Amino acid sequence: QVQLVESGGGSVQAGGSLRLSCTASPFVYKMSEYCVGWFRQAPGKAREEVATIDNEGDTTYEDSVKGRFTISQDNAKNTLYLQMNNLKPEDTAMYYCAAGGIVIVTMSGKSCGDFGYWGQGTQVTVSS
């Protein structure tokens, strides 16, 4: 059974930074062989995709976080990261790590989807 454990959430003021981490276990499950990503859900809102990275290292970002957030992974540690800079109050949400996704190719390009594993979430709160 694959488990994802997130950490790094917390409370910061607007303009601050946080780095989220997501580690997969058991270690034999290599996150880098699949699409992985970060999602978030604010109270009363639908879950939204924040950033993904596929097995070729290609990344996607939700428009509102472009230029502020960076997704990356350390294959040696089997860990996924989300560096969040210049945080805004609207970034407040529960952030979830997802793994085991597949690459979906359409006429518009490729994206990640069908994630099979999810973490429990880590809360990010940004005050103004």
CSV table of C-alpha atoms in Angstrom, one decimal:
chain,number,residue,atom,x,y,z
A,1,GLN,CA,0.0,0.0,0.0
A,2,VAL,CA,1.5,3.3,-1.1
A,3,GLN,CA,1.3,6.1,1.5
A,4,LEU,CA,2.0,9.8,0.9
A,5,VAL,CA,2.9,12.0,3.8
A,6,GLU,CA,2.9,15.8,3.5
A,7,SER,CA,4.6,18.3,5.7
A,8,GLY,CA,5.6,21.9,5.7
A,9,GLY,CA,2.3,23.6,6.0
A,10,GLY,CA,1.7,26.4,8.5
A,11,SER,CA,0.6,30.0,9.0
A,12,VAL,CA,2.4,32.9,7.3
A,13,GLN,CA,1.8,36.5,6.5
A,14,ALA,CA,1.1,37.6,3.0
A,15,GLY,CA,4.4,37.8,1.0
A,16,GLY,CA,5.9,35.0,3.0
A,17,SER,CA,7.1,31.6,1.8
A,18,LEU,CA,6.6,27.9,2.7
A,19,ARG,CA,7.9,24.7,1.3
A,20,LEU,CA,5.7,21.7,1.2
A,21,SER,CA,7.1,18.2,1.1
A,22,CYS,CA,5.5,14.9,0.2
A,23,THR,CA,7.3,11.6,0.8
A,24,ALA,CA,6.1,8.3,-0.6
A,25,SER,CA,6.5,4.9,1.1
A,26,PRO,CA,7.4,2.2,0.7
A,27,PHE,CA,10.6,3.4,-0.9
A,28,VAL,CA,10.3,0.9,-3.8
A,29,TYR,CA,7.4,3.0,-5.1
A,30,LYS,CA,9.2,5.5,-7.3
A,31,MET,CA,7.1,8.7,-7.6
A,32,SER,CA,9.3,9.9,-10.4
A,33,GLU,CA,8.0,7.2,-12.7
A,34,TYR,CA,4.6,8.7,-12.8
A,35,CYS,CA,2.8,12.0,-12.8
A,36,VAL,CA,2.8,13.6,-9.4
A,37,GLY,CA,1.3,16.9,-8.3
A,38,TRP,CA,-0.1,19.2,-5.7
A,39,PHE,CA,-3.8,20.1,-5.3
A,40,ARG,CA,-5.6,22.4,-2.9
A,41,GLN,CA,-9.0,22.8,-1.5
A,42,ALA,CA,-10.3,25.9,0.3
A,43,PRO,CA,-13.4,25.8,2.5
A,44,GLY,CA,-16.5,25.8,0.3
A,45,LYS,CA,-14.6,25.5,-2.9
A,46,ALA,CA,-13.8,22.6,-5.2
A,47,ARG,CA,-10.4,21.0,-5.2
A,48,GLU,CA,-8.1,22.5,-7.8
A,49,GLU,CA,-4.9,21.4,-9.3
A,50,VAL,CA,-2.0,23.6,-8.3
A,51,ALA,CA,1.0,22.1,-10.1
A,52,THR,CA,2.1,18.8,-11.6
A,53,ILE,CA,5.3,17.2,-12.9
A,54,ASP,CA,5.4,14.2,-15.2
A,55,ASN,CA,7.9,11.4,-15.6
A,56,GLU,CA,9.8,13.5,-18.1
A,57,GLY,CA,10.1,16.4,-15.8
A,58,ASP,CA,7.6,18.6,-17.6
A,59,THR,CA,5.6,20.8,-15.2
A,60,THR,CA,2.3,22.6,-15.3
A,61,TYR,CA,1.0,25.3,-13.0
A,62,GLU,CA,-2.4,26.8,-12.2
A,63,ASP,CA,-2.4,30.3,-13.6
A,64,SER,CA,-2.7,32.1,-10.3
A,65,VAL,CA,0.5,30.5,-8.9
A,66,LYS,CA,2.7,30.8,-12.0
A,67,GLY,CA,5.9,32.7,-11.1
A,68,ARG,CA,5.3,32.2,-7.4
A,69,PHE,CA,5.2,28.4,-6.9
A,70,THR,CA,7.7,25.8,-8.0
A,71,ILE,CA,7.2,22.1,-8.1
A,72,SER,CA,10.2,19.8,-7.9
A,73,GLN,CA,11.2,16.3,-6.8
A,74,ASP,CA,14.2,14.7,-5.3
A,75,ASN,CA,14.4,11.2,-6.7
A,76,ALA,CA,17.0,10.0,-4.2
A,77,LYS,CA,14.6,10.9,-1.4
A,78,ASN,CA,11.5,9.9,-3.2
A,79,THR,CA,10.1,13.2,-2.2
A,80,LEU,CA,8.0,15.8,-4.0
A,81,TYR,CA,8.2,19.5,-3.1
A,82,LEU,CA,6.2,22.7,-3.6
A,83,GLN,CA,8.1,25.9,-3.0
A,84,MET,CA,5.6,28.7,-2.4
A,85,ASN,CA,6.8,32.3,-2.5
A,86,ASN,CA,5.0,35.6,-2.3
A,87,LEU,CA,2.0,33.8,-0.7
A,88,LYS,CA,-1.4,35.6,-0.8
A,89,PRO,CA,-4.4,35.2,1.4
A,90,GLU,CA,-6.2,33.5,-1.5
A,91,ASP,CA,-3.6,30.7,-1.3
A,92,THR,CA,-5.1,29.6,2.0
A,93,ALA,CA,-6.3,26.0,1.6
A,94,MET,CA,-5.6,22.4,2.5
A,95,TYR,CA,-2.8,21.2,0.2
A,96,TYR,CA,-2.7,17.6,-1.0
A,97,CYS,CA,0.0,15.6,-2.6
A,98,ALA,CA,-1.0,13.2,-5.4
A,99,ALA,CA,1.0,10.5,-7.1
A,100,GLY,CA,0.6,7.6,-9.5
A,101,GLY,CA,-0.9,9.7,-12.2
A,102,ILE,CA,-0.7,9.1,-15.9
A,103,VAL,CA,0.1,11.4,-18.8
A,104,ILE,CA,-3.0,12.3,-20.9
A,105,VAL,CA,-2.3,13.4,-24.4
A,106,THR,CA,-4.9,15.5,-26.3
A,107,MET,CA,-4.9,17.8,-29.3
A,108,SER,CA,-4.2,20.6,-26.8
A,109,GLY,CA,-1.1,19.0,-25.4
A,110,LYS,CA,-0.4,16.7,-22.5
A,111,SER,CA,-1.4,16.8,-18.9
A,112,CYS,CA,-1.5,14.7,-15.8
A,113,GLY,CA,-4.5,12.9,-14.5
A,114,ASP,CA,-6.0,9.8,-12.9
A,115,PHE,CA,-3.9,10.1,-9.8
A,116,GLY,CA,-4.1,6.9,-7.8
A,117,TYR,CA,-2.7,8.0,-4.5
A,118,TRP,CA,-3.4,10.9,-2.2
A,119,GLY,CA,-1.9,12.3,1.0
A,120,GLN,CA,-3.9,13.4,4.0
A,121,GLY,CA,-3.2,17.1,3.4
A,122,THR,CA,-1.3,19.9,5.1
A,123,GLN,CA,-3.0,23.2,5.9
A,124,VAL,CA,-1.6,26.5,4.6
A,125,THR,CA,-3.0,29.7,6.0
A,126,VAL,CA,-1.9,33.1,4.7
A,127,SER,CA,-3.0,36.2,6.6
A,128,SER,CA,-3.1,39.7,5.2
